[in-house]
mmCIF file of N, CA and C in Angstrom:
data_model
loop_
_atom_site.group_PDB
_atom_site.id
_atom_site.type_symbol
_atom_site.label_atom_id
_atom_site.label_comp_id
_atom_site.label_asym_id
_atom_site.label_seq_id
_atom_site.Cartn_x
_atom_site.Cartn_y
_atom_site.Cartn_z
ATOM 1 N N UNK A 238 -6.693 4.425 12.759
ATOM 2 C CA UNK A 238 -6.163 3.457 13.677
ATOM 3 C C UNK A 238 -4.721 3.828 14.021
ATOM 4 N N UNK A 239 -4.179 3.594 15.176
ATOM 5 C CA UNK A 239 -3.431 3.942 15.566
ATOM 6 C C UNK A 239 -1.792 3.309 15.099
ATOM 7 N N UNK A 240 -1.802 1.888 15.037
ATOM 8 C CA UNK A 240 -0.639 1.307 13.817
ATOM 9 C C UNK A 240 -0.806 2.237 12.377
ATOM 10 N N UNK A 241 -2.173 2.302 12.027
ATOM 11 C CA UNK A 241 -1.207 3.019 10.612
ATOM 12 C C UNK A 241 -0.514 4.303 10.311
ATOM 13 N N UNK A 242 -1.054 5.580 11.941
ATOM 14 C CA UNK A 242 0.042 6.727 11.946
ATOM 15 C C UNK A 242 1.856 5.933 12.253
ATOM 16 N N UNK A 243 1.538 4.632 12.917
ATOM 17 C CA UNK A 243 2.859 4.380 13.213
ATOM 18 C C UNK A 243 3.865 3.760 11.719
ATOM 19 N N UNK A 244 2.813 3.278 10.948
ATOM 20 C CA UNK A 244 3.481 2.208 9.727
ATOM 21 C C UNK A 244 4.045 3.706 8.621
ATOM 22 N N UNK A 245 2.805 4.475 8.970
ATOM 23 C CA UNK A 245 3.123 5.848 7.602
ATOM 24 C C UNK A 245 4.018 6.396 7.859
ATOM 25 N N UNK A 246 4.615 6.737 9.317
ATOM 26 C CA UNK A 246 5.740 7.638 9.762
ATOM 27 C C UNK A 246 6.848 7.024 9.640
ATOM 28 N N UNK A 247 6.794 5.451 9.860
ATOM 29 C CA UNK A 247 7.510 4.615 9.595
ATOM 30 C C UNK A 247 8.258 4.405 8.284
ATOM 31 N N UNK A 248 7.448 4.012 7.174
ATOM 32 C CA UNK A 248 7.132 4.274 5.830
ATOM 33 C C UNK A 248 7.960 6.084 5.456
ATOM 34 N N UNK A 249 7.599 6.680 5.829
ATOM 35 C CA UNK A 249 7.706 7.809 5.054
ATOM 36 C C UNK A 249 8.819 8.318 5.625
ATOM 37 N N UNK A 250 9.461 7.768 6.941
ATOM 38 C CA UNK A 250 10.668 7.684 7.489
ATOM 39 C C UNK A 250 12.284 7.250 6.555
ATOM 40 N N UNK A 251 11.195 5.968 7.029
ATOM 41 C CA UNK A 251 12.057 4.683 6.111
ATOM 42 C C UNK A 251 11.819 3.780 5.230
ATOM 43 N N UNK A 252 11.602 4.432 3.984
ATOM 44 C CA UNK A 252 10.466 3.619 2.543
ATOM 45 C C UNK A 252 11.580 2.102 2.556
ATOM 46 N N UNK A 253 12.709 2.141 2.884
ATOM 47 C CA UNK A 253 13.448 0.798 2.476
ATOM 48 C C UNK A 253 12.775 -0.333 2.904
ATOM 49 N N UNK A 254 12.513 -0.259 4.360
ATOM 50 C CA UNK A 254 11.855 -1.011 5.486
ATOM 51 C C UNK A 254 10.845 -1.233 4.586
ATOM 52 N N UNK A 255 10.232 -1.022 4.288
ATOM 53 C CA UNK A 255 8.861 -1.778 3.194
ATOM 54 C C UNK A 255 9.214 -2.589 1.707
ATOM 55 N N UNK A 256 10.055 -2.075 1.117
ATOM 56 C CA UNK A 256 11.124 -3.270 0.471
ATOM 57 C C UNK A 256 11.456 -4.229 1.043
ATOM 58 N N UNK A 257 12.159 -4.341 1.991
ATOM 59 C CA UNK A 257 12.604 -5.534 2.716
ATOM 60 C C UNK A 257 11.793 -6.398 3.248
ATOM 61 N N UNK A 258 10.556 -5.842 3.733
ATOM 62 C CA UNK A 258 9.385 -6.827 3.811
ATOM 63 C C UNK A 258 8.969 -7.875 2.816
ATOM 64 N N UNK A 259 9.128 -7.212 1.422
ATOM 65 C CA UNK A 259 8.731 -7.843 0.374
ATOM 66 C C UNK A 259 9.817 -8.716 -0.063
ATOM 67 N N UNK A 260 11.012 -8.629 0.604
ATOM 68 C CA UNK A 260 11.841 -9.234 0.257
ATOM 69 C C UNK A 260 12.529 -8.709 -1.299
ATOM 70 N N UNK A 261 12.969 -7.724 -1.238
ATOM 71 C CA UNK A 261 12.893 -7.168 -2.767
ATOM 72 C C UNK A 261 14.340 -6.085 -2.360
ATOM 73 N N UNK A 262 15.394 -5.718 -3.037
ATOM 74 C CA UNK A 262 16.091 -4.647 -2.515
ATOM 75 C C UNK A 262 15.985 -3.869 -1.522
ATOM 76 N N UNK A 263 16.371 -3.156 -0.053
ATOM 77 C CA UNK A 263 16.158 -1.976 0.395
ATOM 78 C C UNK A 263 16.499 -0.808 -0.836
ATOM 79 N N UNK A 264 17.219 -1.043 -1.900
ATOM 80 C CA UNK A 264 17.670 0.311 -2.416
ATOM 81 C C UNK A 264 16.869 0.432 -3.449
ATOM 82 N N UNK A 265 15.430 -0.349 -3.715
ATOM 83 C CA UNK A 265 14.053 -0.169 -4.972
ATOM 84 C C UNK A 265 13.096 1.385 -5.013
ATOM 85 N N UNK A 266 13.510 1.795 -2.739
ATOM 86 C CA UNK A 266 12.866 2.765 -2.285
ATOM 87 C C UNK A 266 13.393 4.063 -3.285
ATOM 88 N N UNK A 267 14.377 3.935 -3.556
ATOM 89 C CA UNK A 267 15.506 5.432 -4.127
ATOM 90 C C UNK A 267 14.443 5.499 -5.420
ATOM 91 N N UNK A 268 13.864 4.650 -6.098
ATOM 92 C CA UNK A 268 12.847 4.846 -6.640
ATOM 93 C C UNK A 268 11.516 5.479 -6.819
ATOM 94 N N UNK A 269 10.676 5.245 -5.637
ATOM 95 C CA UNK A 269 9.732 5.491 -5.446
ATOM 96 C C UNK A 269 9.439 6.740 -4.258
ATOM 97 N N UNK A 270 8.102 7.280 -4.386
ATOM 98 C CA UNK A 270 7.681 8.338 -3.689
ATOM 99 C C UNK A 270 6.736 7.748 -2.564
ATOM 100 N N UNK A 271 6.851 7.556 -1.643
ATOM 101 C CA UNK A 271 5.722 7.266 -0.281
ATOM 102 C C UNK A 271 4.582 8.561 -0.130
ATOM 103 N N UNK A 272 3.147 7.606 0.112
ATOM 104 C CA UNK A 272 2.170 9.119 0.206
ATOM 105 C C UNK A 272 0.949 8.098 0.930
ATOM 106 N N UNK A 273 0.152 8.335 1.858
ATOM 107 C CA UNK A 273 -0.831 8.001 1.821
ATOM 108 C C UNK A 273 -2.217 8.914 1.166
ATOM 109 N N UNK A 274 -3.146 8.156 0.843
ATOM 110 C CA UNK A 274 -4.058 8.717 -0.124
ATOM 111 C C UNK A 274 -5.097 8.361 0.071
ATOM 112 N N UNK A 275 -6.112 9.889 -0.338
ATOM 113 C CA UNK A 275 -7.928 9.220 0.315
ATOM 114 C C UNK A 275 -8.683 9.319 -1.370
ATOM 115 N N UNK A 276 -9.059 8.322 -1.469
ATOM 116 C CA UNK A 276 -9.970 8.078 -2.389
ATOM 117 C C UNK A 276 -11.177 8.720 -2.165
ATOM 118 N N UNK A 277 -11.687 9.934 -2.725
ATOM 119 C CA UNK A 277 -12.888 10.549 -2.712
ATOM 120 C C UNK A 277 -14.440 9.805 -2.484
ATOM 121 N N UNK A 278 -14.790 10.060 -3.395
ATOM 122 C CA UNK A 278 -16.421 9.495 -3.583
ATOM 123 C C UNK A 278 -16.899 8.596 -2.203
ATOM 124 N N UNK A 279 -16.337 7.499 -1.511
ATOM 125 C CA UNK A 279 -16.914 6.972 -0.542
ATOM 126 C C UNK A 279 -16.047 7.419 0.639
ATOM 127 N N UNK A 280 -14.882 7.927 0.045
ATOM 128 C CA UNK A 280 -13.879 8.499 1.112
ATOM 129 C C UNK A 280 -12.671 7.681 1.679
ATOM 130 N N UNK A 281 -12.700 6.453 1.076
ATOM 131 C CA UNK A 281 -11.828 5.604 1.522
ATOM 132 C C UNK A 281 -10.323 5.967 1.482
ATOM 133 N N UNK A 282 -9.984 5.012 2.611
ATOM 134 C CA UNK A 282 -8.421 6.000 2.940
ATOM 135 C C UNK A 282 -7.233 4.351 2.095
ATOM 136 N N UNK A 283 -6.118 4.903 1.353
ATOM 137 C CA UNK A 283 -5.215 3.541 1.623
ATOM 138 C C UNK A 283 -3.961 4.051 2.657
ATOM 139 N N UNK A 284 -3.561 3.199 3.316
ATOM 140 C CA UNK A 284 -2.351 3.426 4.262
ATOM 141 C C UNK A 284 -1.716 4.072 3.659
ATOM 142 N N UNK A 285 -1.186 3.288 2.517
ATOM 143 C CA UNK A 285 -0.022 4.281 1.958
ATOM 144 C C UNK A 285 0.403 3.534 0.204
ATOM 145 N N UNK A 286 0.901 4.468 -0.029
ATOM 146 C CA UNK A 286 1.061 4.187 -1.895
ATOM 147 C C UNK A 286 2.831 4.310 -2.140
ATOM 148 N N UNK A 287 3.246 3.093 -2.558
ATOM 149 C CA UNK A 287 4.819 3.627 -2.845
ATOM 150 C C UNK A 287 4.927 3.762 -4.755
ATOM 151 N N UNK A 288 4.539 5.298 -5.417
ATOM 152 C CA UNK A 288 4.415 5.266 -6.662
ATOM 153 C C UNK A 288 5.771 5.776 -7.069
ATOM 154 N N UNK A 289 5.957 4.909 -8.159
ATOM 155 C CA UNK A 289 7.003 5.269 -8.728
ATOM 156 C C UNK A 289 7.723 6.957 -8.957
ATOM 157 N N UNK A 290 8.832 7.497 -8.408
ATOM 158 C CA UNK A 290 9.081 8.713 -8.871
ATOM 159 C C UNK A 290 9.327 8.579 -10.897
ATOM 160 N N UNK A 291 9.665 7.828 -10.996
ATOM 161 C CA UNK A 291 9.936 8.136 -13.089
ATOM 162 C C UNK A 291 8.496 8.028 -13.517
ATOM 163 N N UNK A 292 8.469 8.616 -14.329
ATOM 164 C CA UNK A 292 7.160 8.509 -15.040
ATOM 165 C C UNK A 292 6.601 7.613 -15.931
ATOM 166 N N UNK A 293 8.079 6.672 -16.536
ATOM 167 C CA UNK A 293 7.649 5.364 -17.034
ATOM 168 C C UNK A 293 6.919 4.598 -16.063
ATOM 169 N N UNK A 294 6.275 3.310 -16.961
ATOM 170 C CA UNK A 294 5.247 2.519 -16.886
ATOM 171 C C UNK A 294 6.443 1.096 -16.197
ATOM 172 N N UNK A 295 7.383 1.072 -16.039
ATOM 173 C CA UNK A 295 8.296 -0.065 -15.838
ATOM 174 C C UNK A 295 8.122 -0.900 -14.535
ATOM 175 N N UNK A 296 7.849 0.343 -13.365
ATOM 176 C CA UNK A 296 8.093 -0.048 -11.802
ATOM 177 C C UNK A 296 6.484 -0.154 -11.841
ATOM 178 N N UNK A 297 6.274 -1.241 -10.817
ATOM 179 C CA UNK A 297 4.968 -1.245 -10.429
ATOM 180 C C UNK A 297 4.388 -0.271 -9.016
ATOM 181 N N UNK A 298 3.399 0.033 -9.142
ATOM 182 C CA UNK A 298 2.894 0.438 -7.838
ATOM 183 C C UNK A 298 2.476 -0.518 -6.539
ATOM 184 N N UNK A 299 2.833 0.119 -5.439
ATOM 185 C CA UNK A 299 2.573 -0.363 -4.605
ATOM 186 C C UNK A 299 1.398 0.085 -3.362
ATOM 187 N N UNK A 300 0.493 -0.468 -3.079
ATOM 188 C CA UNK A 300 -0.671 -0.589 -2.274
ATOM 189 C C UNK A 300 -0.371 -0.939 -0.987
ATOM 190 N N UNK A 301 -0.129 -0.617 0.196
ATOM 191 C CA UNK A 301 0.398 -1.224 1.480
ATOM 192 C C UNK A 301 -0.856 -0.485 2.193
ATOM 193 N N UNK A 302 -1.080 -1.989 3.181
ATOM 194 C CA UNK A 302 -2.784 -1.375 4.310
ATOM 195 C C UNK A 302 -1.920 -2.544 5.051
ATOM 196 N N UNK A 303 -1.681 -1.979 6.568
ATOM 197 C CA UNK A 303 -1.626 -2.446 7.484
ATOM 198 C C UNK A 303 -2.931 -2.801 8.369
ATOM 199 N N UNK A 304 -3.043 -3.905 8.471
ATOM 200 C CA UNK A 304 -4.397 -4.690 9.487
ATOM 201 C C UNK A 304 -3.748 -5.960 10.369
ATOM 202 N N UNK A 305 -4.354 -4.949 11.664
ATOM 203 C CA UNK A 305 -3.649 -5.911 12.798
ATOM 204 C C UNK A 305 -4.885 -6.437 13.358
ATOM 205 N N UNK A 306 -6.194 -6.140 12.659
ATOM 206 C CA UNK A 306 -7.640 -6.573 13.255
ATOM 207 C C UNK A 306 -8.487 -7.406 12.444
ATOM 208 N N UNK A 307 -9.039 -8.873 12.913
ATOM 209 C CA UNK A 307 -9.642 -9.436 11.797
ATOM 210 C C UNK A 307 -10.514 -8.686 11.333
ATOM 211 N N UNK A 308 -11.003 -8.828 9.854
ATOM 212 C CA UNK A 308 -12.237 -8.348 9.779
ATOM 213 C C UNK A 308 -12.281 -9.118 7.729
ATOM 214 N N UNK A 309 -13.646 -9.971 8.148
ATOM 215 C CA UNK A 309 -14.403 -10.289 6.995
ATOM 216 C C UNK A 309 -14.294 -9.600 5.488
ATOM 217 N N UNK A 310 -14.268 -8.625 5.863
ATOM 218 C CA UNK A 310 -14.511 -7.582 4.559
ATOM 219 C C UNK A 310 -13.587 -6.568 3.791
ATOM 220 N N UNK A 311 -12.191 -6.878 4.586
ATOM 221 C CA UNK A 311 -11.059 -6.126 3.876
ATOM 222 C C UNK A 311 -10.616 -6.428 3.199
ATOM 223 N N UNK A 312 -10.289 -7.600 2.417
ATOM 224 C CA UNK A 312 -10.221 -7.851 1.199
ATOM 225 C C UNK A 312 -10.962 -7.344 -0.188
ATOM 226 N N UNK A 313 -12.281 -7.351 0.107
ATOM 227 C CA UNK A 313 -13.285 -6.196 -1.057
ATOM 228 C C UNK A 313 -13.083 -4.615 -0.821
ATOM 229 N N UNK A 314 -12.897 -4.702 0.527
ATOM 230 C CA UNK A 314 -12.658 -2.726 0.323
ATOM 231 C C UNK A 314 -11.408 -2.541 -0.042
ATOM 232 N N UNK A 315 -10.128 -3.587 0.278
ATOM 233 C CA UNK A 315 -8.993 -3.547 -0.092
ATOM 234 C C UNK A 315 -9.058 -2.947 -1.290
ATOM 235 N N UNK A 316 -9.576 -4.122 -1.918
ATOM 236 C CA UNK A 316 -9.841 -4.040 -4.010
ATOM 237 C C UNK A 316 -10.329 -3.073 -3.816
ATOM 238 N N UNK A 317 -11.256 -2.586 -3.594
ATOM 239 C CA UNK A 317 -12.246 -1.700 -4.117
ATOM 240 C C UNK A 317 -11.164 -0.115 -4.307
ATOM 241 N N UNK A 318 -10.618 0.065 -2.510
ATOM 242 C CA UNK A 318 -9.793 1.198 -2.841
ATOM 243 C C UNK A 318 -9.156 1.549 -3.669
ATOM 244 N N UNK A 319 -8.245 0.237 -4.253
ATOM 245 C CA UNK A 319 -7.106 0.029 -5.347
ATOM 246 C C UNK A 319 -7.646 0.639 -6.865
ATOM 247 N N UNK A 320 -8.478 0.068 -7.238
ATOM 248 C CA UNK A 320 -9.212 0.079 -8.158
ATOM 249 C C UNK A 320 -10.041 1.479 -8.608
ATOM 250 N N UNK A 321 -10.397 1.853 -7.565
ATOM 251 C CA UNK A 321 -10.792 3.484 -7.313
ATOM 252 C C UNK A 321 -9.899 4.213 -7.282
ATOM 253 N N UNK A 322 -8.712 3.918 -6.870
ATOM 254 C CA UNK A 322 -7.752 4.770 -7.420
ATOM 255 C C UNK A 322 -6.797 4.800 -8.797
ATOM 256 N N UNK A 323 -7.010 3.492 -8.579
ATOM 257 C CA UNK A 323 -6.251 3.279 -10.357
ATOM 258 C C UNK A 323 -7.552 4.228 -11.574
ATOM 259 N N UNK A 324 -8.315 3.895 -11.345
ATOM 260 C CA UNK A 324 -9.496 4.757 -12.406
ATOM 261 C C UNK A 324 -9.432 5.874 -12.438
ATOM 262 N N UNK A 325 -9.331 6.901 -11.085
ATOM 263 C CA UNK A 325 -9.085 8.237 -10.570
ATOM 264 C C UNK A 325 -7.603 8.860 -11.253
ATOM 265 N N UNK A 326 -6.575 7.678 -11.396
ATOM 266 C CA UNK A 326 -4.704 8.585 -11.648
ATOM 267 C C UNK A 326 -5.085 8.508 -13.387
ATOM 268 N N UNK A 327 -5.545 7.221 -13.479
ATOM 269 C CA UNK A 327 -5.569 6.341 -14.639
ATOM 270 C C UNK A 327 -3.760 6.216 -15.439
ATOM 271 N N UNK A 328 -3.066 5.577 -13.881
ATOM 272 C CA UNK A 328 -1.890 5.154 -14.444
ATOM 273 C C UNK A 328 -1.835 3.849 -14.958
ATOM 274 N N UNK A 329 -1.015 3.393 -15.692
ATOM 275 C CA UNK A 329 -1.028 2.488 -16.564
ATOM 276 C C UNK A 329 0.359 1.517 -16.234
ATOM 277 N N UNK A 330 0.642 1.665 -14.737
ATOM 278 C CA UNK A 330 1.738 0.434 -14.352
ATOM 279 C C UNK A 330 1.156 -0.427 -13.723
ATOM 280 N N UNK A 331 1.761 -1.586 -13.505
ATOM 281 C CA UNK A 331 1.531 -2.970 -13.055
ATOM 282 C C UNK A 331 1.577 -2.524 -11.202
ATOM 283 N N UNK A 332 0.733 -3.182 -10.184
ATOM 284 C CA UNK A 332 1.139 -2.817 -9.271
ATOM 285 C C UNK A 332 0.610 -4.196 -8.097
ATOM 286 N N UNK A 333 0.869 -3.703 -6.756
ATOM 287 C CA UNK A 333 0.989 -4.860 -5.812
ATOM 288 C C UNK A 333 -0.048 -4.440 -4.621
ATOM 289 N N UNK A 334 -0.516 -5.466 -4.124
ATOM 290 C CA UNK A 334 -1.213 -4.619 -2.964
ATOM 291 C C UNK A 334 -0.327 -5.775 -1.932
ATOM 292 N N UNK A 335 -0.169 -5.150 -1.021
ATOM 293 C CA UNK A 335 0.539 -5.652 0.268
ATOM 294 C C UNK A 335 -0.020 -5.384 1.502
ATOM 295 N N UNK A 336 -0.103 -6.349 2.281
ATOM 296 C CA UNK A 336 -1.315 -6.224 3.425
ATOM 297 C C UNK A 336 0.142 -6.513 4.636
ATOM 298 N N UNK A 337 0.112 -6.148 5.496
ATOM 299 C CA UNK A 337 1.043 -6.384 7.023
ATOM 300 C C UNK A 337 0.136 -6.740 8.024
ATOM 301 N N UNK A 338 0.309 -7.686 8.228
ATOM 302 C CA UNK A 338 -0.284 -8.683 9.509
ATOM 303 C C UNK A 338 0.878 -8.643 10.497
ATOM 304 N N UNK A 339 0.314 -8.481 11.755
ATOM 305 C CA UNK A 339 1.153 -8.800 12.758
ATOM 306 C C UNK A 339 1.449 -10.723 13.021
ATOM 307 N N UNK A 340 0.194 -11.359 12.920
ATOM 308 C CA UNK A 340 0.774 -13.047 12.534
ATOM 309 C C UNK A 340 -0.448 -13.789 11.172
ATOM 310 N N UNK A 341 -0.035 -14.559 10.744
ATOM 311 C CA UNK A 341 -1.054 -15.114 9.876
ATOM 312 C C UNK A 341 -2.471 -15.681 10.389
ATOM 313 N N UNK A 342 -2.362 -15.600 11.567
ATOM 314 C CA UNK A 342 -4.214 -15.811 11.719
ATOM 315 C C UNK A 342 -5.032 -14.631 12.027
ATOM 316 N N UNK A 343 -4.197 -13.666 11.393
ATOM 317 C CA UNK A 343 -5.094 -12.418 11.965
ATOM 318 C C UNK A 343 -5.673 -12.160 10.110
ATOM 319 N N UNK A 344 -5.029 -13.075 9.332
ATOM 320 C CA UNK A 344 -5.519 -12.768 7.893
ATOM 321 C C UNK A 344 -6.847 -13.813 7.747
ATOM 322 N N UNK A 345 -8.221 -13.266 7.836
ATOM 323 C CA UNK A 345 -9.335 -13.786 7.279
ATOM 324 C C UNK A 345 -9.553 -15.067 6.157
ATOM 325 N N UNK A 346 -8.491 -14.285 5.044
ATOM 326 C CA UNK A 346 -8.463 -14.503 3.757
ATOM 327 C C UNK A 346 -7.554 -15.983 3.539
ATOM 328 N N UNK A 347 -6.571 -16.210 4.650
ATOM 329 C CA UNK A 347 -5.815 -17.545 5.009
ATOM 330 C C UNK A 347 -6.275 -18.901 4.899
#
């Protein structure tokens, strides 16, 4: 889809800008590594992953999928991706999934 080449370039531009969404430091990014990533076996893609650069367990990971389109069922593939990838690194930090809506009725799950 065409927003998420814009959110990743964005993202991998400017990792702060995704802090600040969360309302959390711009300077948490100096932390972390931006990547988007395809989960094998069914092939599933996530937008993008902000994983910690230290190798401690302290910082959580972050899950970001931009959806500007309703749809019923992104919440289970959401999980599902997450989860398929946590099994696949088998890292052992706490982490977030973060969804970007352009307004709140475009979230199903609301």
């Amino acid at each position: 889809m065409k927003t998420d080449t814009i959110f990743y370039r964005l993202f991998q531009s400017f990792p702060s800008i995704f802090f600040e969404l969360i309302n959390h430091s711009p300077t948490e990014a100096q932390a972390y590594q931006f990547a988007s990533v395809e989960v094998k076996q069914l092939a599933f893609r996530i937008d993008g992953v902000f994983l910690p650069t230290t190798t401690t367990a302290q910082q959580p990971i972050y899950f970001v999928e931009v959806q500007f389109q309703r749809d019923s069922e992104f919440y289970s593939r959401f999980f599902t991706e997450i989860f398929m990838y946590l099994n696949k690194t088998k890292l052992s930090n706490d982490w977030r999934g973060v969804v970007i809506y352009p307004s709140r009725n475009v979230d199903k799950g609301a």
